[in-house]
PDB file of C-alpha atoms in Angstrom:
ATOM      1  CA  MET A  11      42.133-223.088  40.123  1.00  0.00           C
ATOM      2  CA  LYS A  12      38.530-223.662  41.568  1.00  0.00           C
ATOM      3  CA  GLN A  13      36.627-226.325  39.320  1.00  0.00           C
ATOM      4  CA  LEU A  14      32.980-224.904  37.721  1.00  0.00           C
ATOM      5  CA  ASN A  15      29.708-226.643  37.610  1.00  0.00           C
ATOM      6  CA  ASN A  16      28.635-224.632  34.365  1.00  0.00           C
ATOM      7  CA  LYS A  17      28.168-227.426  31.720  1.00  0.00           C
ATOM      8  CA  GLY A  18      23.993-227.235  32.512  1.00  0.00           C
ATOM      9  CA  PHE A  19      23.837-223.329  31.880  1.00  0.00           C
ATOM     10  CA  ASP A  20      26.282-223.606  28.785  1.00  0.00           C
ATOM     11  CA  TYR A  21      23.714-225.667  27.500  1.00  0.00           C
ATOM     12  CA  ARG A  22      20.271-223.786  28.989  1.00  0.00           C
ATOM     13  CA  ILE A  23      19.910-221.290  26.233  1.00  0.00           C
ATOM     14  CA  VAL A  24      16.865-219.703  27.074  1.00  0.00           C
ATOM     15  CA  SER A  25      15.239-216.541  27.883  1.00  0.00           C
ATOM     16  CA  TYR A  26      14.913-216.310  32.257  1.00  0.00           C
ATOM     17  CA  GLU A  27      12.348-213.342  31.629  1.00  0.00           C
ATOM     18  CA  LYS A  28      10.080-215.720  29.861  1.00  0.00           C
ATOM     19  CA  ILE A  29      10.097-218.886  31.602  1.00  0.00           C
ATOM     20  CA  HIS A  30       9.835-217.088  34.866  1.00  0.00           C
ATOM     21  CA  SER A  31       6.968-214.655  34.164  1.00  0.00           C
ATOM     22  CA  VAL A  32       9.373-211.771  34.805  1.00  0.00           C
ATOM     23  CA  THR A  33       7.529-208.504  34.119  1.00  0.00           C
ATOM     24  CA  GLU A  34       9.067-205.000  33.665  1.00  0.00           C
ATOM     25  CA  SER A  35       7.405-203.752  36.798  1.00  0.00           C
ATOM     26  CA  ASP A  36       9.316-206.933  38.432  1.00  0.00           C
ATOM     27  CA  PHE A  37      12.725-205.377  37.239  1.00  0.00           C
ATOM     28  CA  THR A  38      11.407-201.359  38.240  1.00  0.00           C
ATOM     29  CA  ALA A  39      10.729-202.850  41.759  1.00  0.00           C
ATOM     30  CA  LEU A  40      14.250-204.120  41.691  1.00  0.00           C
ATOM     31  CA  LEU A  41      15.964-201.464  40.554  1.00  0.00           C
ATOM     32  CA  GLY A  42      13.890-199.410  43.269  1.00  0.00           C
ATOM     33  CA  ALA A  43      15.655-201.690  45.898  1.00  0.00           C
ATOM     34  CA  LEU A  44      19.142-201.100  44.332  1.00  0.00           C
ATOM     35  CA  GLU A  45      19.006-197.416  44.293  1.00  0.00           C
ATOM     36  CA  PRO A  46      22.082-197.026  41.897  1.00  0.00           C
ATOM     37  CA  LYS A  47      23.984-193.969  42.636  1.00  0.00           C
ATOM     38  CA  GLU A  48      26.576-192.123  40.587  1.00  0.00           C
ATOM     39  CA  GLY A  49      30.465-193.226  40.916  1.00  0.00           C
ATOM     40  CA  GLN A  50      29.017-196.579  42.800  1.00  0.00           C
ATOM     41  CA  ARG A  51      30.670-200.172  42.204  1.00  0.00           C
ATOM     42  CA  ILE A  52      27.798-202.473  41.466  1.00  0.00           C
ATOM     43  CA  PHE A  53      28.567-206.295  41.038  1.00  0.00           C
ATOM     44  CA  GLU A  54      25.751-209.065  39.472  1.00  0.00           C
ATOM     45  CA  GLY A  55      26.707-212.154  40.859  1.00  0.00           C
ATOM     46  CA  CYS A  56      25.230-215.455  38.853  1.00  0.00           C
ATOM     47  CA  ALA A  57      24.628-212.923  36.252  1.00  0.00           C
ATOM     48  CA  GLY A  58      24.055-215.131  33.305  1.00  0.00           C
ATOM     49  CA  TYR A  59      23.635-212.781  30.368  1.00  0.00           C
ATOM     50  CA  GLY A  60      23.327-209.847  32.472  1.00  0.00           C
ATOM     51  CA  ALA A  61      19.666-208.814  32.277  1.00  0.00           C
ATOM     52  CA  VAL A  62      19.866-206.674  35.491  1.00  0.00           C
ATOM     53  CA  THR A  63      22.857-204.843  34.729  1.00  0.00           C
ATOM     54  CA  GLU A  64      21.357-204.063  31.395  1.00  0.00           C
ATOM     55  CA  ARG A  65      18.620-202.148  33.160  1.00  0.00           C
ATOM     56  CA  ILE A  66      21.059-200.729  35.722  1.00  0.00           C
ATOM     57  CA  PHE A  67      23.164-199.653  32.621  1.00  0.00           C
ATOM     58  CA  ASN A  68      19.953-198.015  31.039  1.00  0.00           C
ATOM     59  CA  LEU A  69      19.067-196.263  34.042  1.00  0.00           C
ATOM     60  CA  THR A  70      22.612-194.712  34.818  1.00  0.00           C
ATOM     61  CA  GLN A  71      24.406-194.238  31.815  1.00  0.00           C
ATOM     62  CA  ASN A  72      23.332-190.420  31.514  1.00  0.00           C
ATOM     63  CA  LEU A  73      24.679-189.589  35.069  1.00  0.00           C
ATOM     64  CA  SER A  74      27.719-187.387  34.997  1.00  0.00           C
ATOM     65  CA  ASN A  75      29.352-190.411  36.812  1.00  0.00           C
ATOM     66  CA  PRO A  76      27.789-193.298  36.205  1.00  0.00           C
ATOM     67  CA  PRO A  77      28.252-196.759  38.194  1.00  0.00           C
ATOM     68  CA  GLU A  78      31.005-198.825  37.259  1.00  0.00           C
ATOM     69  CA  LEU A  79      29.158-202.136  36.691  1.00  0.00           C
ATOM     70  CA  PHE A  80      30.699-205.626  37.029  1.00  0.00           C
ATOM     71  CA  ILE A  81      29.135-209.057  36.306  1.00  0.00           C
ATOM     72  CA  LEU A  82      30.125-212.717  37.359  1.00  0.00           C
ATOM     73  CA  ASP A  83      29.201-216.276  35.925  1.00  0.00           C
ATOM     74  CA  GLU A  84      30.337-219.558  35.812  1.00  0.00           C
ATOM     75  CA  SER A  85      28.748-220.214  31.979  1.00  0.00           C
ATOM     76  CA  GLU A  86      31.045-219.228  29.223  1.00  0.00           C
ATOM     77  CA  ALA A  87      27.832-219.619  27.241  1.00  0.00           C
ATOM     78  CA  GLN A  88      26.125-216.998  29.081  1.00  0.00           C
ATOM     79  CA  LEU A  89      28.860-214.702  29.358  1.00  0.00           C
ATOM     80  CA  GLU A  90      29.209-214.592  25.682  1.00  0.00           C
ATOM     81  CA  ARG A  91      25.685-213.608  25.357  1.00  0.00           C
ATOM     82  CA  ALA A  92      26.507-210.982  27.975  1.00  0.00           C
ATOM     83  CA  ARG A  93      29.309-209.444  26.078  1.00  0.00           C
ATOM     84  CA  GLN A  94      26.918-209.021  22.883  1.00  0.00           C
ATOM     85  CA  GLN A  95      24.315-207.126  24.810  1.00  0.00           C
ATOM     86  CA  LEU A  96      26.072-205.415  27.484  1.00  0.00           C
ATOM     87  CA  ALA A  97      27.662-201.695  26.875  1.00  0.00           C
ATOM     88  CA  ILE A  98      30.187-202.286  29.972  1.00  0.00           C
ATOM     89  CA  PRO A  99      34.199-203.118  29.698  1.00  0.00           C
ATOM     90  CA  ALA A 100      35.045-206.609  28.798  1.00  0.00           C
ATOM     91  CA  GLU A 101      37.361-206.768  31.745  1.00  0.00           C
ATOM     92  CA  ASN A 102      34.255-206.297  33.930  1.00  0.00           C
ATOM     93  CA  ILE A 103      32.331-209.278  32.275  1.00  0.00           C
ATOM     94  CA  ILE A 104      34.083-212.116  34.545  1.00  0.00           C
ATOM     95  CA  LYS A 105      34.037-216.113  34.409  1.00  0.00           C
ATOM     96  CA  GLY A 106      33.720-217.273  38.021  1.00  0.00           C
ATOM     97  CA  ASP A 107      32.014-218.567  41.132  1.00  0.00           C
ATOM     98  CA  ILE A 108      30.175-216.719  43.164  1.00  0.00           C
ATOM     99  CA  ARG A 109      31.808-218.459  46.120  1.00  0.00           C
ATOM    100  CA  PHE A 110      35.341-217.196  45.509  1.00  0.00           C
ATOM    101  CA  CYS A 111      34.770-213.893  44.002  1.00  0.00           C
ATOM    102  CA  PRO A 112      38.408-212.610  42.378  1.00  0.00           C
ATOM    103  CA  PHE A 113      37.839-209.151  44.609  1.00  0.00           C
ATOM    104  CA  GLU A 114      39.360-207.350  47.241  1.00  0.00           C
ATOM    105  CA  ASP A 115      37.235-206.581  50.327  1.00  0.00           C
ATOM    106  CA  ASN A 116      35.253-203.780  50.970  1.00  0.00           C
ATOM    107  CA  PHE A 117      35.113-203.205  47.009  1.00  0.00           C
ATOM    108  CA  PHE A 118      31.443-202.809  46.108  1.00  0.00           C
ATOM    109  CA  ASP A 119      28.701-200.554  47.071  1.00  0.00           C
ATOM    110  CA  THR A 120      25.955-202.777  45.908  1.00  0.00           C
ATOM    111  CA  VAL A 121      25.820-206.693  45.251  1.00  0.00           C
ATOM    112  CA  VAL A 122      22.704-208.273  43.364  1.00  0.00           C
ATOM    113  CA  VAL A 123      22.070-211.763  42.472  1.00  0.00           C
ATOM    114  CA  LYS A 124      18.591-212.412  40.668  1.00  0.00           C
ATOM    115  CA  MET A 125      17.508-216.181  40.699  1.00  0.00           C
ATOM    116  CA  GLY A 126      20.894-217.587  41.142  1.00  0.00           C
ATOM    117  CA  ILE A 127      21.426-218.617  44.999  1.00  0.00           C
ATOM    118  CA  HIS A 128      19.235-221.550  44.705  1.00  0.00           C
ATOM    119  CA  GLU A 129      21.871-223.159  41.925  1.00  0.00           C
ATOM    120  CA  ILE A 130      23.785-224.236  44.832  1.00  0.00           C
ATOM    121  CA  SER A 131      23.075-226.448  48.049  1.00  0.00           C
ATOM    122  CA  PHE A 132      22.284-224.825  50.990  1.00  0.00           C
ATOM    123  CA  GLY A 133      25.562-225.075  52.760  1.00  0.00           C
ATOM    124  CA  GLU A 134      27.214-223.471  49.703  1.00  0.00           C
ATOM    125  CA  GLN A 135      24.493-220.970  49.403  1.00  0.00           C
ATOM    126  CA  LYS A 136      25.564-219.644  53.013  1.00  0.00           C
ATOM    127  CA  LYS A 137      29.087-219.805  51.565  1.00  0.00           C
ATOM    128  CA  ALA A 138      28.326-217.298  48.784  1.00  0.00           C
ATOM    129  CA  VAL A 139      26.426-214.639  50.901  1.00  0.00           C
ATOM    130  CA  ARG A 140      29.130-214.460  53.328  1.00  0.00           C
ATOM    131  CA  GLU A 141      31.282-214.098  50.330  1.00  0.00           C
ATOM    132  CA  ILE A 142      29.225-211.516  49.090  1.00  0.00           C
ATOM    133  CA  PHE A 143      29.592-209.770  52.632  1.00  0.00           C
ATOM    134  CA  ARG A 144      33.236-209.566  52.591  1.00  0.00           C
ATOM    135  CA  ILE A 145      33.466-207.842  49.247  1.00  0.00           C
ATOM    136  CA  LEU A 146      30.948-205.114  50.284  1.00  0.00           C
ATOM    137  CA  LYS A 147      32.154-201.773  51.706  1.00  0.00           C
ATOM    138  CA  PRO A 148      30.949-201.049  55.288  1.00  0.00           C
ATOM    139  CA  GLY A 149      27.173-199.381  54.760  1.00  0.00           C
ATOM    140  CA  GLY A 150      27.187-201.474  51.356  1.00  0.00           C
ATOM    141  CA  LYS A 151      23.961-203.100  50.501  1.00  0.00           C
ATOM    142  CA  PHE A 152      23.128-206.459  49.318  1.00  0.00           C
ATOM    143  CA  VAL A 153      19.616-207.198  47.040  1.00  0.00           C
ATOM    144  CA  MET A 154      18.760-210.683  46.261  1.00  0.00           C
ATOM    145  CA  TRP A 155      15.491-212.011  44.197  1.00  0.00           C
ATOM    146  CA  ASP A 156      15.073-215.358  44.413  1.00  0.00           C
ATOM    147  CA  LEU A 157      12.184-218.354  45.498  1.00  0.00           C
ATOM    148  CA  ALA A 158      10.292-217.990  48.740  1.00  0.00           C
ATOM    149  CA  LEU A 159       8.802-220.858  49.458  1.00  0.00           C
ATOM    150  CA  ASP A 160       7.688-222.706  52.563  1.00  0.00           C
ATOM    151  CA  ASN A 161       8.055-226.020  54.139  1.00  0.00           C
ATOM    152  CA  GLU A 162       5.374-227.614  52.313  1.00  0.00           C
ATOM    153  CA  THR A 163       5.556-225.893  48.815  1.00  0.00           C
ATOM    154  CA  GLN A 164       9.184-226.065  49.070  1.00  0.00           C
ATOM    155  CA  PRO A 165       9.573-230.131  48.176  1.00  0.00           C
ATOM    156  CA  VAL A 166       6.896-230.191  45.888  1.00  0.00           C
ATOM    157  CA  PHE A 167       8.089-227.280  43.823  1.00  0.00           C
ATOM    158  CA  GLN A 168      11.943-228.790  43.751  1.00  0.00           C
ATOM    159  CA  ASP A 169      10.859-232.420  42.562  1.00  0.00           C
ATOM    160  CA  ILE A 170       8.996-230.564  39.627  1.00  0.00           C
ATOM    161  CA  MET A 171      12.025-228.443  38.652  1.00  0.00           C
ATOM    162  CA  ARG A 172      13.843-231.783  39.541  1.00  0.00           C
ATOM    163  CA  LYS A 173      11.689-233.488  36.721  1.00  0.00           C
ATOM    164  CA  LYS A 174      11.898-230.568  33.802  1.00  0.00           C
ATOM    165  CA  ASN A 175      15.770-230.842  34.623  1.00  0.00           C
ATOM    166  CA  ASP A 176      16.077-234.703  34.276  1.00  0.00           C
ATOM    167  CA  LEU A 177      13.494-234.500  30.823  1.00  0.00           C
ATOM    168  CA  ALA A 178      15.658-231.774  29.534  1.00  0.00           C
ATOM    169  CA  GLY A 179      18.954-233.217  30.249  1.00  0.00           C
ATOM    170  CA  PHE A 180      20.469-230.963  32.869  1.00  0.00           C
ATOM    171  CA  GLU A 181      21.259-233.492  35.397  1.00  0.00           C
ATOM    172  CA  ILE A 182      24.071-231.609  36.920  1.00  0.00           C
ATOM    173  CA  ILE A 183      21.838-228.780  37.618  1.00  0.00           C
ATOM    174  CA  ASN A 184      19.833-230.996  39.704  1.00  0.00           C
ATOM    175  CA  GLN A 185      23.100-231.939  41.443  1.00  0.00           C
ATOM    176  CA  ASN A 186      24.014-228.464  42.607  1.00  0.00           C
ATOM    177  CA  ARG A 187      20.516-226.684  43.415  1.00  0.00           C
ATOM    178  CA  TYR A 188      18.531-226.045  46.222  1.00  0.00           C
ATOM    179  CA  LEU A 189      15.341-223.900  46.254  1.00  0.00           C
ATOM    180  CA  GLN A 190      14.828-221.885  49.517  1.00  0.00           C
ATOM    181  CA  SER A 191      12.142-221.099  51.672  1.00  0.00           C
ATOM    182  CA  LEU A 192      11.335-217.713  52.518  1.00  0.00           C
ATOM    183  CA  ASP A 193      12.308-218.423  56.054  1.00  0.00           C
ATOM    184  CA  GLU A 194      15.969-219.588  54.732  1.00  0.00           C
ATOM    185  CA  LEU A 195      16.662-216.549  53.003  1.00  0.00           C
ATOM    186  CA  HIS A 196      16.521-214.731  56.094  1.00  0.00           C
ATOM    187  CA  GLU A 197      18.838-217.267  57.484  1.00  0.00           C
ATOM    188  CA  LEU A 198      21.257-216.535  54.691  1.00  0.00           C
ATOM    189  CA  TYR A 199      21.412-212.492  55.143  1.00  0.00           C
ATOM    190  CA  GLU A 200      21.749-213.370  59.338  1.00  0.00           C
ATOM    191  CA  VAL A 201      24.211-215.839  59.060  1.00  0.00           C
ATOM    192  CA  ALA A 202      26.348-213.531  57.076  1.00  0.00           C
ATOM    193  CA  GLY A 203      25.993-210.837  59.502  1.00  0.00           C
ATOM    194  CA  PHE A 204      23.743-208.526  57.427  1.00  0.00           C
ATOM    195  CA  GLU A 205      21.351-206.132  59.286  1.00  0.00           C
ATOM    196  CA  ARG A 206      18.161-204.196  58.614  1.00  0.00           C
ATOM    197  CA  ILE A 207      16.993-207.047  56.256  1.00  0.00           C
ATOM    198  CA  GLU A 208      14.290-206.282  54.641  1.00  0.00           C
ATOM    199  CA  GLU A 209      11.501-208.079  52.049  1.00  0.00           C
ATOM    200  CA  VAL A 210      11.065-205.115  49.619  1.00  0.00           C
ATOM    201  CA  TYR A 211       8.792-206.929  47.089  1.00  0.00           C
ATOM    202  CA  SER A 212       6.823-209.908  46.502  1.00  0.00           C
ATOM    203  CA  ILE A 213       6.470-211.401  43.150  1.00  0.00           C
ATOM    204  CA  ASN A 214       3.445-213.982  42.462  1.00  0.00           C
ATOM    205  CA  HIS A 215       2.783-214.186  38.872  1.00  0.00           C
ATOM    206  CA  PRO A 216       1.582-217.552  37.276  1.00  0.00           C
ATOM    207  CA  VAL A 217       4.038-219.597  35.430  1.00  0.00           C
ATOM    208  CA  GLY A 218       3.043-222.105  32.717  1.00  0.00           C
ATOM    209  CA  THR A 219       4.963-225.255  31.854  1.00  0.00           C
ATOM    210  CA  ILE A 220       4.270-224.126  28.028  1.00  0.00           C
ATOM    211  CA  ASP A 221       7.187-221.458  28.415  1.00  0.00           C
ATOM    212  CA  ARG A 222       9.180-224.332  29.439  1.00  0.00           C
ATOM    213  CA  LEU A 223       9.239-225.482  25.427  1.00  0.00           C
ATOM    214  CA  GLU A 224      12.117-223.939  24.302  1.00  0.00           C
ATOM    215  CA  GLU A 225      14.249-224.866  27.695  1.00  0.00           C
ATOM    216  CA  LEU A 226      12.859-228.305  27.195  1.00  0.00           C
ATOM    217  CA  VAL A 227      15.013-228.960  24.151  1.00  0.00           C
ATOM    218  CA  SER A 228      17.682-226.136  24.643  1.00  0.00           C
ATOM    219  CA  LYS A 229      20.127-228.761  25.103  1.00  0.00           C
ATOM    220  CA  ASP A 230      19.440-230.650  22.049  1.00  0.00           C
ATOM    221  CA  ARG A 231      19.527-227.132  20.165  1.00  0.00           C
ATOM    222  CA  LYS A 232      22.995-226.488  21.148  1.00  0.00           C
ATOM    223  CA  LEU A 233      24.408-229.856  20.866  1.00  0.00           C
ATOM    224  CA  ILE A 234      23.462-230.051  17.067  1.00  0.00           C
ATOM    225  CA  SER A 235      24.468-226.418  16.605  1.00  0.00           C
ATOM    226  CA  GLU A 236      27.702-227.289  17.715  1.00  0.00           C
ATOM    227  CA  GLU A 237      28.098-229.952  14.933  1.00  0.00           C
ATOM    228  CA  ARG A 238      26.297-227.525  12.018  1.00  0.00           C
ATOM    229  CA  GLU A 239      23.494-224.965  11.382  1.00  0.00           C
ATOM    230  CA  VAL A 240      20.029-225.952  12.769  1.00  0.00           C
ATOM    231  CA  ASP A 241      17.918-226.859   9.344  1.00  0.00           C
ATOM    232  CA  PRO A 242      14.026-226.871   9.094  1.00  0.00           C
ATOM    233  CA  ILE A 243      14.176-230.878   9.404  1.00  0.00           C
ATOM    234  CA  ASP A 244      16.113-230.045  13.034  1.00  0.00           C
ATOM    235  CA  GLU A 245      13.129-227.482  14.219  1.00  0.00           C
ATOM    236  CA  ILE A 246      10.427-230.113  13.233  1.00  0.00           C
ATOM    237  CA  TYR A 247      12.295-232.763  15.352  1.00  0.00           C
ATOM    238  CA  LEU A 248      13.044-230.272  18.407  1.00  0.00           C
ATOM    239  CA  ASN A 249       9.451-229.086  18.690  1.00  0.00           C
ATOM    240  CA  MET A 250       8.021-232.847  18.432  1.00  0.00           C
ATOM    241  CA  ILE A 251      10.489-233.972  21.692  1.00  0.00           C
ATOM    242  CA  ALA A 252       9.525-230.608  23.501  1.00  0.00           C
ATOM    243  CA  GLN A 253       5.900-231.533  22.721  1.00  0.00           C
ATOM    244  CA  MET A 254       6.517-234.910  23.920  1.00  0.00           C
ATOM    245  CA  ARG A 255       8.417-233.943  26.962  1.00  0.00           C
ATOM    246  CA  LEU A 256       6.344-230.977  27.700  1.00  0.00           C
ATOM    247  CA  LYS A 257       3.068-233.780  28.201  1.00  0.00           C
ATOM    248  CA  LEU A 258       5.353-236.071  30.164  1.00  0.00           C
ATOM    249  CA  LEU A 259       6.574-233.117  32.578  1.00  0.00           C
ATOM    250  CA  ASN A 260       2.597-232.211  32.842  1.00  0.00           C
ATOM    251  CA  ALA A 261       1.519-235.581  33.992  1.00  0.00           C
ATOM    252  CA  TYR A 262       4.204-235.545  36.349  1.00  0.00           C
ATOM    253  CA  ILE A 263       2.699-232.151  38.174  1.00  0.00           C
ATOM    254  CA  ARG A 264      -0.780-233.656  37.928  1.00  0.00           C
ATOM    255  CA  LYS A 265       0.640-236.158  40.165  1.00  0.00           C
ATOM    256  CA  ARG A 266       2.999-234.546  42.193  1.00  0.00           C
ATOM    257  CA  VAL A 267       0.849-231.491  43.471  1.00  0.00           C
ATOM    258  CA  PRO A 268      -1.458-232.604  46.483  1.00  0.00           C
ATOM    259  CA  GLY A 269      -4.903-231.414  46.327  1.00  0.00           C
ATOM    260  CA  HIS A 270      -4.413-229.509  49.376  1.00  0.00           C
ATOM    261  CA  LEU A 271      -1.965-227.185  47.739  1.00  0.00           C
ATOM    262  CA  LYS A 272      -3.503-226.787  44.628  1.00  0.00           C
ATOM    263  CA  VAL A 273      -5.039-223.859  45.721  1.00  0.00           C
ATOM    264  CA  ARG A 274      -1.797-222.247  47.447  1.00  0.00           C
ATOM    265  CA  PHE A 275      -0.109-222.599  43.840  1.00  0.00           C
ATOM    266  CA  GLN A 276      -3.086-221.048  42.366  1.00  0.00           C
ATOM    267  CA  TYR A 277      -2.925-224.614  39.875  1.00  0.00           C
ATOM    268  CA  GLN A 278      -4.758-224.272  36.899  1.00  0.00           C
ATOM    269  CA  ASP A 279      -4.629-227.265  34.223  1.00  0.00           C
ATOM    270  CA  PHE A 280      -5.262-226.225  30.479  1.00  0.00           C
ATOM    271  CA  GLY A 281      -4.577-229.667  29.037  1.00  0.00           C
ATOM    272  CA  ASN A 282      -0.980-228.861  27.094  1.00  0.00           C
ATOM    273  CA  ASN A 283      -0.309-226.284  30.210  1.00  0.00           C
ATOM    274  CA  ILE A 284      -0.282-226.148  33.557  1.00  0.00           C
ATOM    275  CA  ASN A 285       0.189-222.591  35.388  1.00  0.00           C
ATOM    276  CA  LEU A 286       1.509-222.650  38.705  1.00  0.00           C
ATOM    277  CA  THR A 287       1.877-219.585  40.942  1.00  0.00           C
ATOM    278  CA  ILE A 288       5.580-219.628  42.550  1.00  0.00           C
ATOM    279  CA  PRO A 289       6.107-217.004  45.395  1.00  0.00           C
ATOM    280  CA  LYS A 290       9.469-214.891  44.873  1.00  0.00           C
ATOM    281  CA  MET A 291      10.836-212.354  46.928  1.00  0.00           C
ATOM    282  CA  ILE A 292      13.439-209.207  46.357  1.00  0.00           C
ATOM    283  CA  MET A 293      15.158-208.522  49.522  1.00  0.00           C
ATOM    284  CA  SER A 294      17.706-206.466  51.003  1.00  0.00           C
ATOM    285  CA  GLY A 295      20.133-206.279  53.616  1.00  0.00           C
ATOM    286  CA  TYR A 296      23.255-203.817  54.986  1.00  0.00           C
ATOM    287  CA  LYS A 297      26.602-204.755  55.841  1.00  0.00           C
ATOM    288  CA  PRO A 298      27.175-202.949  59.325  1.00  0.00           C
ATOM    289  CA  LYS A 299      29.187-199.624  58.898  1.00  0.00           C
TER     290      LYS A 299
END
């Protein structure tokens, strides 16, 4: 039995759409890349609470033979959120590791991973994408939505996210994750054997540190809730801690982002909030027939 490194995400109970400034237009572009069809098997890996699968279901539920949808994630807490909001069979909501998928070869028509591959080291990312290649049918499509940094912006943004995770108590997330460059996204597809690799849709929205307030105390809130119900006094305490950590995060960003990169990050400092525009890319590739 593989050991799963899920504890960080068991405590990171947030709206990923909010903290990443995701729009419904972004999801529309993703669904366009996926092109879900009748009778397909579609798998969302590193699914969290299944935000992508929820939208695929809503788009296809009225088809005469809607796709069969599966999700997989390492975190039981995230999967419990999925069970509460997804109208798919319980046996299709699976706890597991994207690097060791519990499916036979050539099983799926489409695989999608949104902002999940970067949660493991680059070497392990290659292993995960090879595993995705294995479970796809010949001619099947892999769609990935992830960071698309470059050699200059990658180390700076990775350091900022490490600081945020340290402040929030998500040290285990820092141990595992690697935030890729756009060139490395291409490499993941190429090394696994995919062809017809395409940059489908570029995402460049400002992301504000103030939107991380909930995340900065997510672990604290979860730990309190495991002992008792969170009360108004707890809320005052959590807000105070969140504001303190936000100030520390903003101070770190001011020091860490060099002047020559502020234009590229579209850096905006509003005092209690710093906006950075972090490039992401929706990509696709096909397993050869």
